Amino acid sequence: MEEKLMSKKKPSFAVNERLNRYLAKYNRNTKIPVFYDDLLRFSGSVVVYDQHDEDTFWVRCYYPDFEREEIDNSLKQVYTIMHSDGSDDSLEFLTVDAIDYCTFGNSKPFRIKVRNILNDSFTYFYVKKADASRIYGLEFEHLLSPHRINFLVYKDTLIEEHIAGIPGDVFIEDHLPLCDNRAQTQIAKQFVKFNERCTVRLLGDMRSYNYVVIPTHDFDHVEYQIRAIDFDQQCFEGNLKVYRPQFFKENLKMVQLVQEKLQESSIEQYRKEERSLLAKRIINTRPRYKELLRCMINDHVSTQANVKSLRKDLYKYTNDMKFKRASTMGQILRTALDFVRRNYEDVNMKRLLESS
């Protein structure tokens, strides 16, 4: 199914000077002491298995002794830059427990596990090759989703914080069958909203292992949220279905849950709610949002064939003639988000006129 929806491999796009200036202005661009290529110099590795002894597609890397100390110190400094003021005061209390390398997917990231030896708590972050489309995805996630996200870019290296939660495929297989009726209804609602958010902001490839489910205990019940964790497919593919999680077979059980638990009127209500929230975030972050969009409009993050195909799909989906005039992925995204914002403002204006 995915082979028909998506290209076999998405290329990486360099970060241009305009986007670099944007990142520097908003404190996303800072000097760091280690590069992605430095971590590629591992001398050996072993497969990382999960609790069921299945291959996770991650390998644990080992480095020569004369390099490991320098790499560890550099990674600890990156941790303090991301989570503190970047000073060396806390370095002696930190240790790098593991450096794992992912052999699956486009970005081939390194996952770094850093532990505080004073209280034995630990956290993760990721080191990846800087890719412009991924950076746009991360920044739009920060501006337009309910979640904030922390990342840093330096030259050709991207440092990305870990997003905690239960991987979607694990949740669907192991946790969803144990949820009661109320919880399943709420999860169905959240999937509808997540599906709408991805579609409107053109974040693609949300197969179940590219998002997490986050349970939050609230008095006598558990609330659930669904959050994207992979931003590699921001505005690249030319098929609109790639930007709609409902069309991936890995999400079939979620789609069935929506069909079982929600009426059509409720589904439409939740879609409207999510579009309204997106419109509010666009309005509230307008100066930064518009600056980011201008960067993307003048950038190259896809192929011309994909641009033509996507604008055709979106015109059929919305009947908005403005999609036909879009010549870059940035213009397509601006048109999609403007479509949502205009509808929200029109409804508000109509309500104000009726009440006056």
XYZ file of N, CA and C in Angstrom, residues 119-340:
666
model
N 20.742 11.037 40.592
C 19.416 10.472 40.883
C 19.018 9.340 39.941
N 19.929 8.968 39.043
C 19.723 7.846 38.132
C 18.605 8.083 37.110
N 18.164 9.319 36.955
C 17.170 9.609 35.917
C 17.884 9.771 34.574
N 17.161 9.506 33.506
C 17.788 9.607 32.188
C 16.820 10.172 31.169
N 17.367 10.642 30.074
C 16.563 11.140 28.963
C 17.300 10.858 27.665
N 16.604 11.067 26.554
C 17.177 10.813 25.237
C 17.171 12.094 24.400
N 18.052 12.162 23.447
C 17.926 13.113 22.355
C 18.493 12.464 21.105
N 18.257 13.082 19.953
C 18.625 12.482 18.670
C 19.561 13.403 17.905
N 20.526 12.800 17.222
C 21.437 13.524 16.342
C 21.162 13.049 14.920
N 20.847 13.996 14.027
C 20.461 13.643 12.665
C 21.129 14.582 11.673
N 21.115 14.185 10.424
C 21.535 15.075 9.355
C 20.477 16.169 9.196
N 20.921 17.408 9.133
C 19.982 18.511 8.953
C 19.323 18.417 7.577
N 18.000 18.421 7.559
C 17.218 18.332 6.331
C 16.170 19.437 6.392
N 16.125 20.296 5.390
C 15.259 21.469 5.427
C 13.793 21.101 5.630
N 13.301 20.083 4.922
C 11.885 19.730 5.050
C 11.565 19.243 6.455
N 12.481 18.513 7.078
C 12.277 18.071 8.461
C 12.265 19.274 9.401
N 13.146 20.230 9.176
C 13.190 21.417 10.036
C 11.904 22.221 9.904
N 11.387 22.365 8.689
C 10.092 23.026 8.518
C 9.004 22.261 9.281
N 9.042 20.933 9.202
C 8.064 20.129 9.917
C 8.126 20.347 11.418
N 9.341 20.373 11.970
C 9.519 20.601 13.402
C 9.013 21.981 13.809
N 9.341 22.987 13.019
C 8.962 24.353 13.386
C 7.458 24.576 13.248
N 6.837 24.014 12.216
C 5.380 24.122 12.099
C 4.685 23.344 13.221
N 5.273 22.237 13.636
C 4.737 21.505 14.779
C 4.759 22.392 16.018
N 5.849 23.104 16.209
C 5.982 23.988 17.370
C 4.942 25.116 17.332
N 4.687 25.656 16.150
C 3.794 26.811 16.036
C 2.316 26.435 15.965
N 1.999 25.324 15.301
C 0.607 25.054 14.941
C -0.022 23.854 15.639
N 0.753 23.111 16.414
C 0.174 21.968 17.128
C -0.029 22.340 18.594
N -0.684 21.476 19.381
C -0.843 21.756 20.823
C 0.465 21.576 21.590
N 1.545 21.185 20.923
C 2.773 20.792 21.611
C 3.936 21.688 21.212
N 4.788 21.988 22.173
C 6.044 22.697 21.894
C 7.127 21.651 21.662
N 8.151 22.024 20.905
C 9.206 21.073 20.604
C 10.553 21.798 20.595
N 11.583 21.119 21.069
C 12.905 21.700 21.230
C 13.873 21.034 20.252
N 14.550 21.845 19.439
C 15.568 21.304 18.533
C 16.602 22.382 18.244
N 17.768 21.948 17.791
C 18.870 22.847 17.463
C 19.475 22.449 16.119
N 19.963 23.427 15.385
C 20.600 23.163 14.099
C 21.963 23.849 14.089
N 22.971 23.107 13.645
C 24.298 23.699 13.452
C 24.919 23.103 12.200
N 25.073 23.945 11.188
C 25.602 23.506 9.893
C 24.779 22.326 9.369
N 25.379 21.138 9.211
C 24.635 20.018 8.617
C 24.126 19.035 9.667
N 24.044 19.466 10.927
C 23.624 18.570 12.012
C 22.387 19.117 12.715
N 21.442 18.222 12.976
C 20.203 18.550 13.681
C 20.156 17.783 14.996
N 19.914 18.498 16.085
C 19.732 17.895 17.406
C 18.260 18.028 17.764
N 17.626 16.911 18.086
C 16.179 16.898 18.286
C 15.842 16.231 19.617
N 14.974 16.852 20.394
C 14.604 16.275 21.676
C 13.762 15.015 21.492
N 13.776 14.181 22.505
C 12.949 12.971 22.501
C 11.522 13.329 22.892
N 10.554 12.781 22.172
C 9.137 12.982 22.489
C 8.627 11.725 23.170
N 8.300 11.849 24.441
C 7.888 10.687 25.228
C 6.464 10.266 24.894
N 6.224 8.967 24.932
C 4.895 8.432 24.680
C 4.987 6.971 24.259
N 3.852 6.345 24.098
C 3.800 4.950 23.663
C 3.747 4.924 22.132
N 4.731 4.304 21.471
C 4.682 4.248 20.001
C 3.327 3.744 19.516
N 2.817 4.386 18.468
C 1.471 4.072 18.005
C 1.248 2.608 17.697
N 2.225 1.951 17.044
C 2.041 0.535 16.704
C 1.981 -0.324 17.959
N 2.799 0.013 18.975
C 2.769 -0.727 20.240
C 1.441 -0.490 20.958
N 0.976 0.756 20.946
C -0.284 1.075 21.612
C -1.446 0.320 20.980
N -1.506 0.331 19.645
C -2.602 -0.332 18.940
C -2.617 -1.830 19.230
N -1.428 -2.434 19.290
C -1.330 -3.877 19.475
C -1.538 -4.295 20.930
N -0.918 -3.580 21.869
C -0.871 -4.042 23.262
C -1.817 -3.319 24.213
N -2.120 -2.052 23.946
C -2.868 -1.252 24.913
C -4.324 -1.016 24.515
N -4.551 -0.790 23.237
C -5.897 -0.473 22.776
C -6.927 -1.542 23.134
N -6.617 -2.842 22.998
C -7.619 -3.867 23.353
C -8.005 -3.856 24.836
N -7.149 -3.288 25.689
C -7.409 -3.262 27.132
C -8.181 -2.017 27.568
N -8.377 -1.073 26.658
C -9.074 0.170 26.992
C -10.581 -0.073 27.089
N -11.225 0.603 28.055
C -12.676 0.473 28.181
C -13.368 1.321 27.119
N -14.692 1.267 27.097
C -15.466 1.921 26.044
C -15.237 3.429 26.022
N -15.193 4.035 27.216
C -14.987 5.484 27.292
C -13.630 5.871 26.718
N -12.597 5.113 27.093
C -11.249 5.407 26.618
C -11.154 5.232 25.104
N -11.772 4.165 24.581
C -11.710 3.933 23.142
C -12.420 5.048 22.372
N -13.509 5.556 22.923
C -14.212 6.663 22.278
C -13.331 7.913 22.247
N -12.642 8.153 23.350
C -11.768 9.318 23.403
C -10.573 9.189 22.458
N -10.027 7.981 22.353
C -8.917 7.735 21.427
C -9.384 7.943 19.985
N -10.603 7.478 19.678
C -11.162 7.684 18.341
C -11.274 9.175 18.031
N -11.749 9.952 19.010
C -11.851 11.407 18.846
C -10.474 12.008 18.564
N -9.465 11.597 19.333
C -8.129 12.153 19.166
C -7.531 11.782 17.815
N -7.858 10.591 17.304
C -7.336 10.203 15.993
C -7.959 11.059 14.889
N -9.244 11.374 15.024
C -9.896 12.255 14.049
C -9.210 13.618 14.035
N -8.946 14.163 15.214
C -8.314 15.480 15.314
C -6.867 15.439 14.794
N -6.170 14.366 15.118
C -4.800 14.202 14.642
C -4.778 14.083 13.122
N -5.696 13.325 12.580
C -5.807 13.141 11.136
C -6.052 14.480 10.443
N -6.931 15.285 11.015
C -7.253 16.583 10.427
C -6.058 17.531 10.500
N -5.363 17.519 11.631
C -4.210 18.404 11.819
C -3.113 18.084 10.799
N -2.836 16.800 10.598
C -1.809 16.396 9.633
C -2.209 16.775 8.213
N -3.483 16.607 7.883
C -3.961 16.900 6.526
C -3.827 18.382 6.213
N -4.279 19.227 7.140
C -4.282 20.666 6.890
C -2.863 21.221 6.791
N -1.969 20.749 7.654
C -0.606 21.310 7.632
C 0.352 20.473 6.785
N -0.186 19.498 6.069
C 0.577 18.704 5.098
C 1.790 18.021 5.723
N 1.560 17.357 6.835
C 2.585 16.513 7.455
C 2.284 15.074 7.080
N 3.174 14.459 6.299
C 2.884 13.157 5.725
C 3.492 11.979 6.460
N 3.120 10.799 6.002
C 3.658 9.519 6.474
C 3.455 9.294 7.967
N 2.243 9.516 8.444
C 1.954 9.250 9.851
C 1.450 7.826 10.032
N 2.324 6.876 9.627
C 2.045 5.483 9.965
C 2.190 5.313 11.463
N 1.684 4.224 12.000
C 1.540 4.091 13.459
C 2.861 4.200 14.199
N 3.983 3.872 13.567
C 5.255 3.969 14.279
C 5.872 5.366 14.166
N 5.176 6.290 13.498
C 5.667 7.664 13.384
C 4.922 8.644 14.284
N 4.079 8.122 15.171
C 3.454 8.964 16.192
C 3.382 8.191 17.501
N 3.166 8.911 18.581
C 3.023 8.281 19.889
C 1.661 8.628 20.473
N 1.188 7.749 21.351
C -0.032 7.994 22.122
C 0.406 8.315 23.547
N -0.090 9.428 24.081
C 0.332 9.897 25.397
C -0.841 9.823 26.363
N -0.822 8.868 27.310
C -1.885 8.802 28.320
C -1.579 9.744 29.488
N -2.582 10.475 29.941
C -2.435 11.385 31.085
C -3.532 11.075 32.097
N -3.126 10.742 33.316
C -4.098 10.403 34.354
C -4.741 11.671 34.907
N -6.072 11.682 34.955
C -6.826 12.851 35.406
C -7.946 12.380 36.330
N -7.753 12.514 37.648
C -8.704 12.046 38.650
C -8.999 10.552 38.458
N -10.206 10.214 37.994
C -10.612 8.810 37.947
C -10.576 8.217 36.543
N -9.902 8.901 35.609
C -9.837 8.358 34.254
C -8.523 8.786 33.607
N -8.306 8.294 32.394
C -7.091 8.594 31.649
C -7.466 9.327 30.366
N -6.809 10.450 30.122
C -6.973 11.185 28.871
C -5.857 10.769 27.906
N -6.144 10.837 26.611
C -5.158 10.419 25.611
C -4.927 11.535 24.597
N -3.696 11.662 24.173
C -3.341 12.547 23.072
C -2.499 11.770 22.068
N -2.572 12.189 20.816
C -1.742 11.588 19.766
C -0.812 12.667 19.240
N 0.483 12.342 19.180
C 1.481 13.343 18.827
C 2.472 12.790 17.807
N 2.712 13.536 16.759
C 3.691 13.135 15.737
C 5.094 13.136 16.323
N 5.931 12.188 15.867
C 7.328 12.162 16.307
C 8.296 12.151 15.117
N 7.778 12.068 13.899
C 8.641 12.043 12.716
C 8.169 13.128 11.752
N 9.068 14.040 11.400
C 8.690 15.203 10.598
C 9.409 15.231 9.251
N 9.881 14.073 8.833
C 10.649 13.954 7.603
C 9.810 14.258 6.370
N 8.508 13.983 6.448
C 7.641 14.109 5.269
C 6.765 15.356 5.352
N 7.361 16.492 5.653
C 6.642 17.762 5.594
C 6.670 18.277 4.164
N 5.508 18.238 3.506
C 5.357 18.855 2.179
C 6.324 18.320 1.133
N 6.481 16.997 1.041
C 7.304 16.469 -0.051
C 6.479 15.710 -1.076
N 5.660 14.774 -0.636
C 4.950 13.885 -1.556
C 3.850 14.622 -2.337
N 3.513 14.064 -3.497
C 2.511 14.674 -4.358
C 1.122 14.081 -4.225
N 0.962 13.049 -3.422
C -0.327 12.380 -3.229
C -0.952 12.853 -1.934
N -2.134 13.458 -1.994
C -2.789 13.997 -0.804
C -3.015 12.932 0.259
N -3.225 11.681 -0.152
C -3.487 10.618 0.821
C -2.315 10.401 1.775
N -1.105 10.741 1.345
C 0.064 10.588 2.211
C -0.059 11.465 3.453
N -0.804 12.574 3.326
C -0.962 13.521 4.430
C -2.207 13.226 5.265
N -2.842 12.090 5.008
C -4.047 11.698 5.753
C -3.793 10.330 6.393
N -3.491 10.309 7.685
C -3.129 9.056 8.367
C -4.148 7.931 8.184
N -5.395 8.260 7.922
C -6.447 7.258 7.787
C -6.201 6.295 6.624
N -5.337 6.667 5.663
C -5.149 5.844 4.476
C -3.985 4.856 4.592
N -3.288 4.825 5.726
C -2.212 3.860 5.911
C -2.741 2.607 6.599
N -2.365 1.451 6.081
C -2.898 0.200 6.609
C -2.505 -0.010 8.069
N -1.366 0.572 8.495
C -0.948 0.435 9.889
C -1.935 1.099 10.845
N -2.762 2.022 10.320
C -3.743 2.726 11.157
C -5.150 2.169 11.007
N -5.261 1.009 10.375
C -6.596 0.456 10.095
C -7.423 0.280 11.358
N -6.812 -0.212 12.435
C -7.577 -0.423 13.673
C -8.060 0.890 14.265
N -7.297 1.947 14.088
C -7.737 3.268 14.544
C -8.922 3.752 13.714
N -8.871 3.539 12.411
C -9.962 3.937 11.524
C -11.235 3.152 11.870
N -11.066 1.854 12.117
C -12.220 1.027 12.511
C -12.797 1.496 13.834
N -11.941 1.908 14.745
C -12.388 2.417 16.042
C -13.241 3.680 15.861
N -12.793 4.564 14.977
C -13.558 5.777 14.688
C -14.938 5.415 14.136
N -14.974 4.451 13.218
C -16.240 4.047 12.612
C -17.190 3.421 13.633
N -16.619 2.704 14.596
C -17.440 2.019 15.605
C -17.939 2.959 16.702
N -17.103 3.923 17.083
C -17.389 4.713 18.283
C -17.995 6.085 18.011
N -17.830 6.610 16.798
C -18.262 7.978 16.526
C -19.290 8.039 15.406
N -20.284 8.882 15.578
C -21.236 9.151 14.516
C -20.631 10.169 13.544
N -21.173 10.203 12.343
C -20.648 11.109 11.327
C -20.693 12.564 11.786
N -21.754 12.930 12.491
C -21.878 14.314 12.972
C -20.785 14.643 13.986
N -20.425 13.673 14.831
C -19.359 13.895 15.810
C -18.010 14.036 15.117
N -17.780 13.198 14.105
C -16.518 13.277 13.357
C -16.360 14.660 12.743
N -17.440 15.175 12.135
C -17.374 16.498 11.513
C -17.170 17.590 12.566
N -17.788 17.416 13.732
C -17.609 18.381 14.820
C -16.147 18.452 15.254
N -15.507 17.279 15.424
C -14.115 17.250 15.871
C -13.177 17.807 14.803
N -13.502 17.583 13.542
C -12.694 18.165 12.458
C -12.780 19.687 12.493
N -13.976 20.212 12.702
C -14.155 21.665 12.792
C -13.410 22.232 13.993
N -13.472 21.515 15.118
C -12.761 21.958 16.316
C -11.259 22.087 16.036
N -10.695 21.088 15.364
C -9.258 21.104 15.111
C -8.885 22.200 14.123
N -9.708 22.408 13.107
C -9.428 23.498 12.165
C -9.505 24.857 12.849
N -10.452 25.011 13.769
C -10.569 26.271 14.501
C -9.355 26.511 15.384
N -8.881 25.456 16.049
C -7.686 25.590 16.880
C -6.467 25.945 16.038
N -6.353 25.321 14.869
C -5.252 25.649 13.961
C -5.317 27.113 13.537
N -6.516 27.573 13.207
C -6.682 28.969 12.787
C -6.280 29.922 13.914
N -6.644 29.599 15.144
C -6.276 30.447 16.283
C -4.769 30.493 16.466
N -4.107 29.349 16.290
C -2.653 29.323 16.445
C -1.975 30.117 15.328
N -2.523 30.056 14.108
C -1.986 30.852 13.003
C -2.073 32.337 13.345
N -3.212 32.757 13.858
C -3.418 34.163 14.204
C -2.508 34.579 15.360
N -2.374 33.722 16.357
C -1.590 34.066 17.549
C -0.085 34.092 17.296
N 0.370 33.338 16.296
C 1.818 33.287 16.008
C 2.138 33.967 14.677
N 1.273 34.854 14.232
C 1.319 35.350 12.855
C 2.681 35.892 12.390
N 3.366 36.767 13.135
C 4.647 37.277 12.599
C 5.661 36.158 12.339
N 5.829 35.270 13.310
C 6.792 34.182 13.150
C 6.316 33.177 12.100
N 5.028 32.893 12.116
C 4.435 31.970 11.150
C 4.623 32.464 9.724
N 4.370 33.754 9.484
C 4.501 34.317 8.137
C 5.959 34.325 7.685
N 6.871 34.588 8.626
C 8.291 34.586 8.288
C 8.759 33.186 7.888
N 8.278 32.173 8.623
C 8.630 30.794 8.295
C 8.062 30.397 6.935
N 6.825 30.786 6.675
C 6.213 30.469 5.381
C 6.967 31.116 4.233
N 7.424 32.362 4.415
C 8.193 33.027 3.354
C 9.480 32.263 3.058
N 10.104 31.730 4.113
C 11.295 30.901 3.901
C 10.965 29.696 3.032
N 9.862 29.042 3.356
C 9.511 27.812 2.654
C 9.064 28.090 1.220
N 8.352 29.184 1.020
C 7.888 29.539 -0.320
C 9.066 29.734 -1.269
N 10.164 30.269 -0.737
C 11.350 30.536 -1.562
C 12.379 29.415 -1.492
N 11.979 28.271 -0.962
C 12.892 27.140 -0.802
C 12.489 26.000 -1.735
N 13.404 25.045 -1.868
C 13.170 23.857 -2.711
C 13.132 22.640 -1.795
N 11.917 22.118 -1.545
C 11.772 20.987 -0.637
C 11.004 19.827 -1.264
N 10.827 19.867 -2.578
C 10.147 18.759 -3.260
C 10.469 18.830 -4.747
N 9.846 17.944 -5.505
C 10.027 17.953 -6.958
C 8.868 18.701 -7.606
N 9.083 19.190 -8.815
C 8.025 19.914 -9.514
C 6.848 18.989 -9.821
N 7.146 17.715 -10.097
C 6.071 16.748 -10.365
C 5.174 16.590 -9.136
N 5.781 16.539 -7.939
C 5.004 16.412 -6.710
C 4.166 17.663 -6.450
N 4.732 18.823 -6.745
C 3.994 20.084 -6.576
C 2.744 20.077 -7.448
N 2.893 19.712 -8.711
C 1.761 19.696 -9.644
C 0.698 18.693 -9.209
N 1.150 17.513 -8.766
C 0.207 16.476 -8.357
C -0.563 16.885 -7.103
N 0.127 17.436 -6.109
C -0.527 17.793 -4.848
C -1.495 18.946 -5.025
N -1.111 19.946 -5.798
C -2.028 21.077 -5.968
C -3.290 20.636 -6.711
N -3.163 19.657 -7.611
C -4.332 19.110 -8.307
C -5.238 18.374 -7.328
N -4.646 17.540 -6.453
C -5.426 16.814 -5.450
C -6.141 17.773 -4.507
N -5.439 18.824 -4.086
C -6.027 19.768 -3.133
C -7.127 20.612 -3.771
N -6.987 20.914 -5.043
C -8.057 21.638 -5.727
C -9.318 20.780 -5.780
N -9.150 19.490 -6.092
C -10.305 18.586 -6.120
C -10.939 18.464 -4.736
N -10.088 18.508 -3.702
C -10.555 18.312 -2.321
C -11.280 19.543 -1.783
N -10.848 20.743 -2.204
C -11.385 21.974 -1.614
C -12.153 22.860 -2.595
N -11.931 22.675 -3.912
C -12.478 23.564 -4.941
C -11.968 25.002 -4.809
N -10.823 25.179 -4.180
C -10.214 26.495 -4.031
C -9.262 26.729 -5.204
N -9.602 27.716 -6.047
C -8.811 27.993 -7.245
C -7.378 28.407 -6.929
N -7.128 28.896 -5.720
C -5.783 29.377 -5.372
C -4.747 28.252 -5.419
N -5.188 27.025 -5.194
C -4.246 25.904 -5.272
C -3.676 25.752 -6.674
N -4.474 26.067 -7.683
C -4.023 25.919 -9.068
C -2.881 26.872 -9.399
N -2.804 27.991 -8.669
C -1.781 28.987 -8.959
C -0.500 28.787 -8.144
N -0.499 27.817 -7.226
C 0.679 27.573 -6.383
C 1.781 26.917 -7.209
N 3.000 27.427 -7.083
C 4.108 26.888 -7.871
C 5.194 26.240 -7.022
N 5.084 26.343 -5.689
C 6.026 25.680 -4.787
C 5.236 25.029 -3.657
N 5.903 24.107 -2.938
C 5.242 23.470 -1.793
C 4.903 24.497 -0.715
N 5.753 25.518 -0.556
C 5.459 26.563 0.420
C 4.186 27.306 0.080
N 3.964 27.588 -1.204
C 2.730 28.269 -1.615
C 1.512 27.370 -1.421
N 1.678 26.065 -1.654
C 0.575 25.125 -1.429
C 0.204 25.106 0.055
N 1.217 25.037 0.930
C 0.944 25.014 2.361
C 0.295 26.314 2.810
N 0.787 27.436 2.321
C 0.180 28.726 2.674
C -1.287 28.770 2.248
N -1.581 28.280 1.057
C -2.963 28.270 0.574
C -3.848 27.390 1.448
N -3.322 26.221 1.851
C -4.095 25.307 2.700
C -4.395 25.938 4.055
N -3.393 26.556 4.657
C -3.578 27.162 5.975
C -4.421 28.428 5.890
N -4.264 29.198 4.808
C -5.108 30.382 4.617
C -6.562 29.992 4.429
N -6.798 28.871 3.757
C -8.161 28.362 3.557
C -8.840 28.116 4.906
N -8.098 27.505 5.838
C -8.621 27.232 7.174
C -8.835 28.530 7.951
